[in-house]
Coordinates of C-alpha atoms in Angstrom, one line a residue:
X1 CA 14.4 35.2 0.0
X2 CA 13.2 32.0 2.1
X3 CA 9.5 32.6 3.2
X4 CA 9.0 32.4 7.3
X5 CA 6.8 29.9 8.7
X6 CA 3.7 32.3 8.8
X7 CA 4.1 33.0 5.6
X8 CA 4.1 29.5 4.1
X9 CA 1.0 29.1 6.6
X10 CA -0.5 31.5 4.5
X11 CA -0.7 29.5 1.7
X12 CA -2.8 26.7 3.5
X13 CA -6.4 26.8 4.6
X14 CA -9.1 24.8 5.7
X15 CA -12.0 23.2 4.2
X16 CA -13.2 21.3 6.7
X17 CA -12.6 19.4 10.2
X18 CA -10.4 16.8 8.0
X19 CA -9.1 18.9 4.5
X20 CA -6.9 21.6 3.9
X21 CA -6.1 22.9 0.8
X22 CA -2.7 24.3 -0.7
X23 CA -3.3 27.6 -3.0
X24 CA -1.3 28.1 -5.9
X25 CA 1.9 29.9 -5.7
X26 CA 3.1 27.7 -2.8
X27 CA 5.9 26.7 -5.0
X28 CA 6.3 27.6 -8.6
X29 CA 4.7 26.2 -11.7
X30 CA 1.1 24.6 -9.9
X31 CA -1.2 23.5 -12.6
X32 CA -3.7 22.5 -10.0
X33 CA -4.3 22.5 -6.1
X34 CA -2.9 20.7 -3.6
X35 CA -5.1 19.1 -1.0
X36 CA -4.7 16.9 1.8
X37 CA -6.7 15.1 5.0
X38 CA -5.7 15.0 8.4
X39 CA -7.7 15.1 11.6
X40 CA -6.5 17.3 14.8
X41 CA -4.4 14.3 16.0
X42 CA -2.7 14.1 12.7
X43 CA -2.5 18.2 12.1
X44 CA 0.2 18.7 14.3
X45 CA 2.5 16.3 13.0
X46 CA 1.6 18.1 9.2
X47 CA 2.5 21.4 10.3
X48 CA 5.6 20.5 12.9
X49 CA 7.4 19.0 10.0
X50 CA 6.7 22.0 7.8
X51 CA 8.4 24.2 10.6
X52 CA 11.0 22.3 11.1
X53 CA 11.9 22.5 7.4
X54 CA 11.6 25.9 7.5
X55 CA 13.8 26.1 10.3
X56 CA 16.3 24.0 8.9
X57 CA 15.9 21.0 10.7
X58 CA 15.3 19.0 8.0
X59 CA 13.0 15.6 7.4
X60 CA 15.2 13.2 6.7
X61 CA 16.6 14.2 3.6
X62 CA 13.4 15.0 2.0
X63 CA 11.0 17.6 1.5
X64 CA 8.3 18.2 3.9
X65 CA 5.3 16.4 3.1
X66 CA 3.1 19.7 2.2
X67 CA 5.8 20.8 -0.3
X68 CA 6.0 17.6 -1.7
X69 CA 2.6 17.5 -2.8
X70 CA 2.6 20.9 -3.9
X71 CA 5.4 20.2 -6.6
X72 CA 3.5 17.0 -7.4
X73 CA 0.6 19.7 -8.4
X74 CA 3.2 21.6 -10.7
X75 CA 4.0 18.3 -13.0
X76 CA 2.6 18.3 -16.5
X77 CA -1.1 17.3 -17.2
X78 CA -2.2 16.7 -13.9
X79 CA -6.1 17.2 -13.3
X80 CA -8.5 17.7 -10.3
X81 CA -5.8 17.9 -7.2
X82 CA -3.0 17.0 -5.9
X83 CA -4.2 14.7 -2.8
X84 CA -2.2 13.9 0.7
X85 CA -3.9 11.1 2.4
X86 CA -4.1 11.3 6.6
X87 CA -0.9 8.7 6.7
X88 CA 1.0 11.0 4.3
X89 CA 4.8 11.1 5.3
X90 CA 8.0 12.6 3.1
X91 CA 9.6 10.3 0.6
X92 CA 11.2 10.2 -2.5
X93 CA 9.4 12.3 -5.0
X94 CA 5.8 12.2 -4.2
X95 CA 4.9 11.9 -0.4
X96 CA 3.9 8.4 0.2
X97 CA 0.3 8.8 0.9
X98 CA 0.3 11.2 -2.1
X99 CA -1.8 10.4 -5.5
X100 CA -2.0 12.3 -8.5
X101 CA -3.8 11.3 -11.9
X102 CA -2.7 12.9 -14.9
X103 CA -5.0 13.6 -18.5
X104 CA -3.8 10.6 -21.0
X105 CA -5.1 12.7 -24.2
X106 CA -2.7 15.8 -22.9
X107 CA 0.2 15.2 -25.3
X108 CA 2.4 16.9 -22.3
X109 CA 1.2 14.3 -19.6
X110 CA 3.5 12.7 -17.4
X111 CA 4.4 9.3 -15.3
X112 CA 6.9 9.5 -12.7
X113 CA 8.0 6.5 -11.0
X114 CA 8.5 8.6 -7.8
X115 CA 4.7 8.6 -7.7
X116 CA 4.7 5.0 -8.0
X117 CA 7.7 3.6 -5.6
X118 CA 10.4 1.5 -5.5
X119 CA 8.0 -1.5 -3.7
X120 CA 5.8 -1.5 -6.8
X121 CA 2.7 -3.0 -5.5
X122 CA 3.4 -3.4 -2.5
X123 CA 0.1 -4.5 -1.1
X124 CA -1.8 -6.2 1.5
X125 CA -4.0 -9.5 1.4
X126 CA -6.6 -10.3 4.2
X127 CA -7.4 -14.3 4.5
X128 CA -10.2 -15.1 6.3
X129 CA -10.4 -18.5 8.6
X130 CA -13.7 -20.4 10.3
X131 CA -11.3 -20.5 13.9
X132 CA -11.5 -18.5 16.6
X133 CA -9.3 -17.1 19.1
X134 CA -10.3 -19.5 21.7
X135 CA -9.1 -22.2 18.9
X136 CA -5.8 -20.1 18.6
X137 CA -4.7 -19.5 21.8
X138 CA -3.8 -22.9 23.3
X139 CA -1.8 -23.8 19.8
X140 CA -0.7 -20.0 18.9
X141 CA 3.0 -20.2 19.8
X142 CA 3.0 -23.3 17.5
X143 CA 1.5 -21.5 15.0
X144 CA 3.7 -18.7 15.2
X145 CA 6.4 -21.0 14.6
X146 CA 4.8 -22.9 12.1
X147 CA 4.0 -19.7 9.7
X148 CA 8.3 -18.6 10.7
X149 CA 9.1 -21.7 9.4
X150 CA 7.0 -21.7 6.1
X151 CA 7.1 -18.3 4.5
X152 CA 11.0 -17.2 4.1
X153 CA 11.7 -14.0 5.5
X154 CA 14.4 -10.9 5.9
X155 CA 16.4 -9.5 3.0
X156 CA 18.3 -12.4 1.7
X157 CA 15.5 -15.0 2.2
X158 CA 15.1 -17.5 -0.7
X159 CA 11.8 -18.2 -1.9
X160 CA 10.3 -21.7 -0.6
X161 CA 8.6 -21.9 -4.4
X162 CA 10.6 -23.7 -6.8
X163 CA 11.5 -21.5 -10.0
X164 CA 13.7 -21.0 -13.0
X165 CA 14.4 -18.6 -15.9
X166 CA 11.0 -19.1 -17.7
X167 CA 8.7 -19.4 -14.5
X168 CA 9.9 -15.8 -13.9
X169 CA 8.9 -14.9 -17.3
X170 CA 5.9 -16.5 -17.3
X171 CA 5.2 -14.9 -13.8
X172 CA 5.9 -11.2 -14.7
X173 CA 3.2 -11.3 -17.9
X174 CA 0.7 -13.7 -16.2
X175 CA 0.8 -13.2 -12.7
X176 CA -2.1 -14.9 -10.5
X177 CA -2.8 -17.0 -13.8
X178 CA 0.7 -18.7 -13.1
X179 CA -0.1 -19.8 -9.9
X180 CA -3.6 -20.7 -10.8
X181 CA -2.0 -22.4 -13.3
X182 CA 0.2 -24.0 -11.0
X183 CA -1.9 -24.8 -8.1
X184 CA -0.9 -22.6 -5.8
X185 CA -3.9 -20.2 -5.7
X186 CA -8.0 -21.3 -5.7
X187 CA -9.9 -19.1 -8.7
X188 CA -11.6 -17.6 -6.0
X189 CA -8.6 -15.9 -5.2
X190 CA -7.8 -14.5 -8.5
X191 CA -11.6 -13.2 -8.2
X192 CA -10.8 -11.5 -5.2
X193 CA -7.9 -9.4 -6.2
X194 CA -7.5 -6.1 -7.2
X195 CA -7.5 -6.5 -11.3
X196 CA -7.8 -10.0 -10.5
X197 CA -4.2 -10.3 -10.3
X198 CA -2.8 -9.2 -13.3
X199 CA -1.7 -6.3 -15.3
X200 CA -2.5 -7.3 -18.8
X201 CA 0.0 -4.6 -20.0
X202 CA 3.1 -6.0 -18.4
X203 CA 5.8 -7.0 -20.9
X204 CA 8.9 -9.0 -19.4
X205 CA 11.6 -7.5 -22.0
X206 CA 11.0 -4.6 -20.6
X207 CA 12.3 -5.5 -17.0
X208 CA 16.0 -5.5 -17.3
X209 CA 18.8 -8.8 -16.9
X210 CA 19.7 -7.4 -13.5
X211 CA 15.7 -7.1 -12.0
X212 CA 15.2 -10.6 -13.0
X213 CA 18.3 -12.0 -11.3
X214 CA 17.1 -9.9 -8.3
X215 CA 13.9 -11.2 -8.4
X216 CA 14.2 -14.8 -9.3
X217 CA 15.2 -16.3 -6.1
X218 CA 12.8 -13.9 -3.9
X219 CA 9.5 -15.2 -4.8
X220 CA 7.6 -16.6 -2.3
X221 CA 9.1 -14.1 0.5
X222 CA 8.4 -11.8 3.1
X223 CA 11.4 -9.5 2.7
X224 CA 11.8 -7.1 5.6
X225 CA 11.3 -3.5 6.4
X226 CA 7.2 -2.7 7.6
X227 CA 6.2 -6.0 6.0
X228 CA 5.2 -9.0 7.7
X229 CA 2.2 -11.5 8.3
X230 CA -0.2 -11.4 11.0
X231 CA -2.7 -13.7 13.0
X232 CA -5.1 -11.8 13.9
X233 CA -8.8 -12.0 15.0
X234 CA -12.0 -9.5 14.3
X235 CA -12.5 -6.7 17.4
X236 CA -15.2 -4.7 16.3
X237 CA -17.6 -4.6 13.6
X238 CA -18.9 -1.0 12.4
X239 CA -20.9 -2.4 9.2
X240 CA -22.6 -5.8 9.4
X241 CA -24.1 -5.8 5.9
X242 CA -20.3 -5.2 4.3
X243 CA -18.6 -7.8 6.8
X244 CA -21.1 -10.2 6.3
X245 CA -20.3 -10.2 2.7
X246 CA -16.4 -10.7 3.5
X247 CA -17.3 -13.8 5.5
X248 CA -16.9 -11.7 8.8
X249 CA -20.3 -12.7 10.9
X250 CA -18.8 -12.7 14.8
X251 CA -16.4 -10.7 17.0
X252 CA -12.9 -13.4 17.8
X253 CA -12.6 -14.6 14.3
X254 CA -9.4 -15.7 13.0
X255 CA -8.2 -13.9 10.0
X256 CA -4.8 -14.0 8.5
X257 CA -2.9 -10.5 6.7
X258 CA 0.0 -10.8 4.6
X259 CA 1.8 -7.5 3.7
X260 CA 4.5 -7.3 1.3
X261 CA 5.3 -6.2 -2.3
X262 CA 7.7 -6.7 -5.2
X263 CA 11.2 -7.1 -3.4
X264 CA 14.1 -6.8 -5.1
X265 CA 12.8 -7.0 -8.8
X266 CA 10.1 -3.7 -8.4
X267 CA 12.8 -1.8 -6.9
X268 CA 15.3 -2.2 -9.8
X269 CA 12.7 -1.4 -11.9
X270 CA 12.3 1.8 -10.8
X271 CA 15.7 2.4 -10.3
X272 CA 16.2 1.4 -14.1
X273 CA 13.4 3.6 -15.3
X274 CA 14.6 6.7 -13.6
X275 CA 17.9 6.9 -15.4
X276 CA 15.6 6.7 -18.7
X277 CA 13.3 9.2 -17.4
X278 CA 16.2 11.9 -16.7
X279 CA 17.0 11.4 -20.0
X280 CA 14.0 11.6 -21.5
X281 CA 13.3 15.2 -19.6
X282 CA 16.8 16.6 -21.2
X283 CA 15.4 15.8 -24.7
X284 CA 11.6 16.9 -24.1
X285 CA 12.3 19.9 -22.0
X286 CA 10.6 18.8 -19.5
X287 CA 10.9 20.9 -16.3
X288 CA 10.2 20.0 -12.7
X289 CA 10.6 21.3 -9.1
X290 CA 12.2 18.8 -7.5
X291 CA 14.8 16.3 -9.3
X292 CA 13.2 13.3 -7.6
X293 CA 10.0 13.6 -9.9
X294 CA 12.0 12.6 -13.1
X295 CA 9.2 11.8 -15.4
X296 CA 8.5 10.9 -19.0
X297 CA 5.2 11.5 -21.4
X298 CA 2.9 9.2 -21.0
X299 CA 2.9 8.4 -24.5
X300 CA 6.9 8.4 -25.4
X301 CA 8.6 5.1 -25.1
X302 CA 9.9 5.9 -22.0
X303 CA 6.8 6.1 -20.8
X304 CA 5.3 3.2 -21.8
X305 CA 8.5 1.3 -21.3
X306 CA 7.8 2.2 -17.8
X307 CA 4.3 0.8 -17.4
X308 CA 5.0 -2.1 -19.2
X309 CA 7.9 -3.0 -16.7
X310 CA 6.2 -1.6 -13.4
X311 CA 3.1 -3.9 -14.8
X312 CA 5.5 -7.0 -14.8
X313 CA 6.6 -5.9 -11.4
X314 CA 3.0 -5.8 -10.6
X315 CA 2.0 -8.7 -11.3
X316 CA 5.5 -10.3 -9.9
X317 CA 4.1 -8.8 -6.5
X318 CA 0.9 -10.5 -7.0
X319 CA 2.4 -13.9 -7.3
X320 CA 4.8 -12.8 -4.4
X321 CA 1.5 -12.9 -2.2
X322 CA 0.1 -15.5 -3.9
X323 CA 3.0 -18.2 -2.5
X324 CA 2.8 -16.8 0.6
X325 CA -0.5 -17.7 0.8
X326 CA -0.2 -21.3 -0.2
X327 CA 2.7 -21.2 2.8
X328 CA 0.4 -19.8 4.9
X329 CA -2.7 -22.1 4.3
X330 CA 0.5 -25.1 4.0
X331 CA 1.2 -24.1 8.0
X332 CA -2.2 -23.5 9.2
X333 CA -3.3 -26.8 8.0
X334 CA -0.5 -28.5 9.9
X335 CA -1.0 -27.2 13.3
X336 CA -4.9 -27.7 13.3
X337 CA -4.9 -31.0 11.1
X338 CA -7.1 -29.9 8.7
X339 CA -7.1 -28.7 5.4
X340 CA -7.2 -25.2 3.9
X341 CA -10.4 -25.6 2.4
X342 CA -12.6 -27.3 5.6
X343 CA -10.5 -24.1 7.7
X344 CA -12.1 -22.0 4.9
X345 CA -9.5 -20.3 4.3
X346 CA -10.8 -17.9 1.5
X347 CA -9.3 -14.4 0.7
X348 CA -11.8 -11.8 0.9
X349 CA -9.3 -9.2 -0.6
X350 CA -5.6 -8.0 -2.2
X351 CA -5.2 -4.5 -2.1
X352 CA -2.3 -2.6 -4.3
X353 CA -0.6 0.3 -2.5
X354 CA 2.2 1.9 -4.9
X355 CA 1.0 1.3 -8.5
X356 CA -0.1 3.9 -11.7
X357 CA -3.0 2.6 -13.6
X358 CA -5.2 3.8 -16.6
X359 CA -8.7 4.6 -15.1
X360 CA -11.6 6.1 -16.5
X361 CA -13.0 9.4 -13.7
X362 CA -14.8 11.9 -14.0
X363 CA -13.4 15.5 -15.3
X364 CA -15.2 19.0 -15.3
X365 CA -18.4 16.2 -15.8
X366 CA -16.8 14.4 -18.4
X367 CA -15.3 10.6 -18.3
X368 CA -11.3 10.8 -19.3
X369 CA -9.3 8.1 -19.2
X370 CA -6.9 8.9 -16.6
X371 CA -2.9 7.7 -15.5
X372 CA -3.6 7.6 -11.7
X373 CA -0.8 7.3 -9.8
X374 CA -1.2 6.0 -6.2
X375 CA 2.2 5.9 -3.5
X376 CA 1.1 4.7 -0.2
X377 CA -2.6 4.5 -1.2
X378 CA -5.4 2.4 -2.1
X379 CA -8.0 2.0 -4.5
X380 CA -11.0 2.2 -2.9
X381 CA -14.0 1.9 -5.3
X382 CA -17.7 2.3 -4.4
X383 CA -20.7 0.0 -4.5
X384 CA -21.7 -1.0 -8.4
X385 CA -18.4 0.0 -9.4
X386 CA -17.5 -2.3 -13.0
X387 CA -14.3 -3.4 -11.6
X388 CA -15.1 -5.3 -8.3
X389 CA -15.8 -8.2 -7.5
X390 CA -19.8 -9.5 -7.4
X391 CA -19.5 -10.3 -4.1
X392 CA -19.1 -6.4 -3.1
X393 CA -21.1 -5.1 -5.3
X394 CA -23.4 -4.2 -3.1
X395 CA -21.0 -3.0 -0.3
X396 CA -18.2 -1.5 -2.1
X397 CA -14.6 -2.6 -2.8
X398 CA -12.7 -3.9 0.5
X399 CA -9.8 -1.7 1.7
X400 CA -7.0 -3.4 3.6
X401 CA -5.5 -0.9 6.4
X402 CA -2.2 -2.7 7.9
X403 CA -1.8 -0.8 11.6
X404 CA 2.6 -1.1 13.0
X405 CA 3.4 -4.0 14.8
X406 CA 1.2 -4.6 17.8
X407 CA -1.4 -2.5 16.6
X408 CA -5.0 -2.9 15.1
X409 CA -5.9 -3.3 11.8
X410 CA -9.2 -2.1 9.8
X411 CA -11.0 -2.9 6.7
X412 CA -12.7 0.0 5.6
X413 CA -14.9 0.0 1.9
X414 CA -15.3 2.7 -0.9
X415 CA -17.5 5.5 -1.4
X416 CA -18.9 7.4 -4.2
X417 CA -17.6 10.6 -2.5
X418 CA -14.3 9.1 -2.4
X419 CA -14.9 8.5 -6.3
X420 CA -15.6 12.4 -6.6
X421 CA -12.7 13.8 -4.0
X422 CA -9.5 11.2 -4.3
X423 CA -10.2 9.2 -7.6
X424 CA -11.6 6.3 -5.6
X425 CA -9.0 6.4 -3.3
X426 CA -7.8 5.8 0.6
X427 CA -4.9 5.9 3.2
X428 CA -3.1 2.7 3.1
X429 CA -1.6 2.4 6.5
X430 CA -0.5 4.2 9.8
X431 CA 2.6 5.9 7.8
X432 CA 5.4 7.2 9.5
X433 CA 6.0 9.1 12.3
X434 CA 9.5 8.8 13.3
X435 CA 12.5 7.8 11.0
X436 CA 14.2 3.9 10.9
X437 CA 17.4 6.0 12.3
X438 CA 15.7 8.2 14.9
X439 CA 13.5 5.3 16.2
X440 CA 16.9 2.8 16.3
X441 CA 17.5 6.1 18.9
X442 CA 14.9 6.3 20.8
X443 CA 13.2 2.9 21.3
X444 CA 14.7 0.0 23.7
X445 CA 14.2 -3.7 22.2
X446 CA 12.8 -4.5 25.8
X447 CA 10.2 -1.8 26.0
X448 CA 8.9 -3.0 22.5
X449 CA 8.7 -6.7 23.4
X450 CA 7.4 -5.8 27.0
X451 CA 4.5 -4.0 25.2
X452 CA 4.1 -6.8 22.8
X453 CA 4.1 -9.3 25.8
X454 CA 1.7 -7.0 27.7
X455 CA -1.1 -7.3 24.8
X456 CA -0.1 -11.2 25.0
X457 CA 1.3 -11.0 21.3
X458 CA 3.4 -13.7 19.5
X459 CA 6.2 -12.5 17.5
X460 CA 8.7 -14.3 15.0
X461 CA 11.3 -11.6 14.1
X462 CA 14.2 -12.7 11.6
X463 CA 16.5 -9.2 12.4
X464 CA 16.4 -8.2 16.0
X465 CA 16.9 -4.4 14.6
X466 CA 13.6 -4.2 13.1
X467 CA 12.0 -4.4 16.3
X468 CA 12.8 -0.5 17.1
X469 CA 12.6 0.3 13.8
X470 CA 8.9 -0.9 13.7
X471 CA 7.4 -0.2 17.1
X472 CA 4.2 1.3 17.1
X473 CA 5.6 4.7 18.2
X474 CA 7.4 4.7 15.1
X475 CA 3.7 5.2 13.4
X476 CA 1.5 8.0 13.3
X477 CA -1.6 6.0 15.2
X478 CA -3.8 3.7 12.5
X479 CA -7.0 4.8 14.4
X480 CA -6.7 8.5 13.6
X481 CA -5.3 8.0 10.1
X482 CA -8.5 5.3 9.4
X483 CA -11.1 7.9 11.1
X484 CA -10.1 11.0 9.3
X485 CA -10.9 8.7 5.9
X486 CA -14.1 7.9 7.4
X487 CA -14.8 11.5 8.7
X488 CA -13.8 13.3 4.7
X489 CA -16.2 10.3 3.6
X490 CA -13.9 8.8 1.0
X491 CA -13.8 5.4 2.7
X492 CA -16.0 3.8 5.6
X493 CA -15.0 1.7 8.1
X494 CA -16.4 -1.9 8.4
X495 CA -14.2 -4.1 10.5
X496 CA -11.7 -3.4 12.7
X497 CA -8.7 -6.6 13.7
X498 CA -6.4 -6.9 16.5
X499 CA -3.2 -8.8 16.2
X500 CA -2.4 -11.5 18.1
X501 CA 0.8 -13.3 16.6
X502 CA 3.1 -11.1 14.2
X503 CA 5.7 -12.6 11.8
X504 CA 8.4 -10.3 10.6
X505 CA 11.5 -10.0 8.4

């Protein structure tokens, strides 16, 4: 018999101002906990969708978020928790804003390319400038314009990069080394990316005929959807030590973000691996609580199949960004007559958002090599962590928080406590509020564009719909998701951006 409301209620309590735990016996089968950080803001919007599932209204096809992450807790070999970050909203399989690591020396340990997501590495990159808004301003509609015309946008953009057959291959194993290679990154680029740009695992034959001929003529783009690139300029600086370090010294600073992922090629490699995975589970008896968390062993060829391929997507990604940074630097240099490198144009960081890697944490006081899975999440790794760049060794790793369009932006850094709580990990954006469908409902084209023209924001848009479907009250608000990570102490802010020219699909 379904349980009421107050009795799934039950099953949740709090820890603190900004964590709630979910007991076992939620749903059947949990190995482990589920856990999950919101602040009061945020609370409601947890809970409302919880009742409305309850009550039959539904979310969009999916589970509510909290049950999502509980089933997540039931998969085999999973350790520590099952963790909702504060911008956690329903999707297919895991939440996105859910992570999950899983015991690689547990024979019955699993990888699920729901925990992953069809935008394998989709990820944000933060570009820093020596302008300043008063530089901006006078020349920003031409810059606007200028960025439009250089990096191809929308779903069937082409890439502006010339490639053939064995660039792609090359890409998918090499990632930022191709472009290095090729001159369209600097190595201090490749220094600042999360595993400096490439996924030494990744294995082109095992990314299929169809994913390459998806992928090959979309590198170099923005795509569509909740990516785009933004001008942007430093508003507030919460930790001078760690923005120092980015090359962040004073308030109205020019900084450039670039969010976008794998595009066509990551999402038919999931696609492909899930019909492998289901049939994997039929021969392993493996067991799960919702179909959408098809999974394999680690270890079985399915399983490494998998990484091998999501690597290659990975590192696809990677070079995605890495074009549209040479477009982006190409366009800037244009309008101010000067080059990249006397505009200083340096990266101070790439972030991943949906990605599984092999990670050594801490378990029970013990190190164990871990599959952590991250959906809508970021690595954020403390100060003197081994795998961050020397620059932020002293600071921590930077975290890249894209707000929704016309909204802030924040870099925030790692913590140790986030090392302890969320396998060095953080939120990864504002995360949904409202579906595409529901906001396409509710919100006018001119009220979005009136608020955009209110906080004297530029905008380049390639598909007139995507203005509803990413207006900012389509988000859950940025601010609250980014200060309930700072208030649970696994990430700390350091810099906050406004926008003041946005460039979508």
């Amino acid at each position: 018999m379904p349980r009421t409301y107050e009795e799934e209620c039950a099953f949740i309590n709090r820890l603190s101002d900004v964590k709630f735990q979910i007991k076992k016996g939620f749903v059947p089968n949990m190995n482990v906990e589920g856990r999950f950080y919101v602040n009061e803001g945020l609370e409601k919007l947890m809970f409302d969708e919880l009742k409305m599932a309850v009550d039959g209204g539904g979310v969009g096809g999916f589970l509510p978020a909290v049950r999502q992450v509980a089933n997540v807790a039931a998969l085999p070999g999973i350790v520590g928790h099952s963790i909702g970050l504060p911008d956690i909203h329903s999707g297919y399989g895991f939440s996105i804003g859910n992570i999950a690591a899983f015991d690689v020396a547990n024979k019955d340990s699993v990888i699920s390319p729901g925990g992953v997501g069809f935008d394998i590495n989709c990820g944000v990159r933060l570009l820093r400038t020596n302008l300043f808004e008063d530089d901006v301003q006078p020349v920003k509609e031409q810059l606007a314009q200028a960025l439009f015309d250089h990096i191809p946008v929308g779903v069937g953009s082409r890439g502006a990069i010339p490639m053939n057959a064995k660039d792609l291959i090359e890409c998918l194993e090499m990632g930022m080394d191709w472009t290095l290679r090729e001159g369209y990154s600097w190595v201090e680029d490749k220094e600042h990316c999360e595993e400096y740009g490439r996924m030494l695992q990744a294995d082109a034959s095992k990314v299929s005929t169809r994913a390459k001929k998806r992928g090959l003529p979309q590198l170099g783009t923005l795509g569509a959807g909740n990516h785009y690139a933004e001008v942007q300029v430093i508003d507030e600086i919460y930790d001078k030590h760690a923005a120092s370090k980015m090359g962040i010294d004073e308030l109205g600073q020019v900084v450039v973000m670039l969010h976008c992922g794998s595009r066509g090629l990551g999402h038919q490699v999931a696609t492909d691996s899930l019909v492998e995975m289901e049939k994997a589970m039929a021969r392993d008896g493996i067991v799960v609580n919702d179909k959408q968390l098809a999974c394999a062993r680690i270890n079985s060829k399915e399983g490494q199949d998998y990484l091998s391929g999501m690597a290659a997507a990975a590192n696809f990604a990677w070079v995605n960004r890495s074009c549209m940074t040479f477009c982006v630097r190409q366009a800037f240099s244009r309008v101010f007559d000067m080059s990249p490198d006397d505009l200083d144009m340096q990266m101070i960081y790439d972030v991943s958002h949906n990605v599984a890697k092999m990670e050594e944490h801490l378990i029970n006081g013990r190190p164990r090599l871990l599959c952590v899975h991250r959906k809508g999440a970021t690595r954020a790794f403390p100060a003197h962590h081994p795998l961050i760049p020397l620059d932020y060794q002293l600071t921590g790793q930077p975290v890249l928080i894209g707000g929704s369009m016309g909204t802030c932006s924040y870099v925030l850094t790692g913590t140790e406590r986030g090392m302890v709580e969320t396998f060095g990990t953080t939120c990864h954006g504002a995360g949904r509020a409202l579906s595409r469908a529901k906001s396409r409902r509710t919100i006018t084209w001119d009220s979005v564009m009136e608020n955009l023209n209110q906080k004297n924001i530029s905008i380049r848009i390639a598909s007139p719909k995507l203005v509803m479907e990413e207006a900012p009250e389509s988000y859950k608000n940025v601010t609250d998701v980014v200060d309930t990570c700072d208030a649970g102490g696994i990430s700390r802010k350091a810099v906050k951006l406004r926008p003041i020219a946005v460039i979508k699909g």
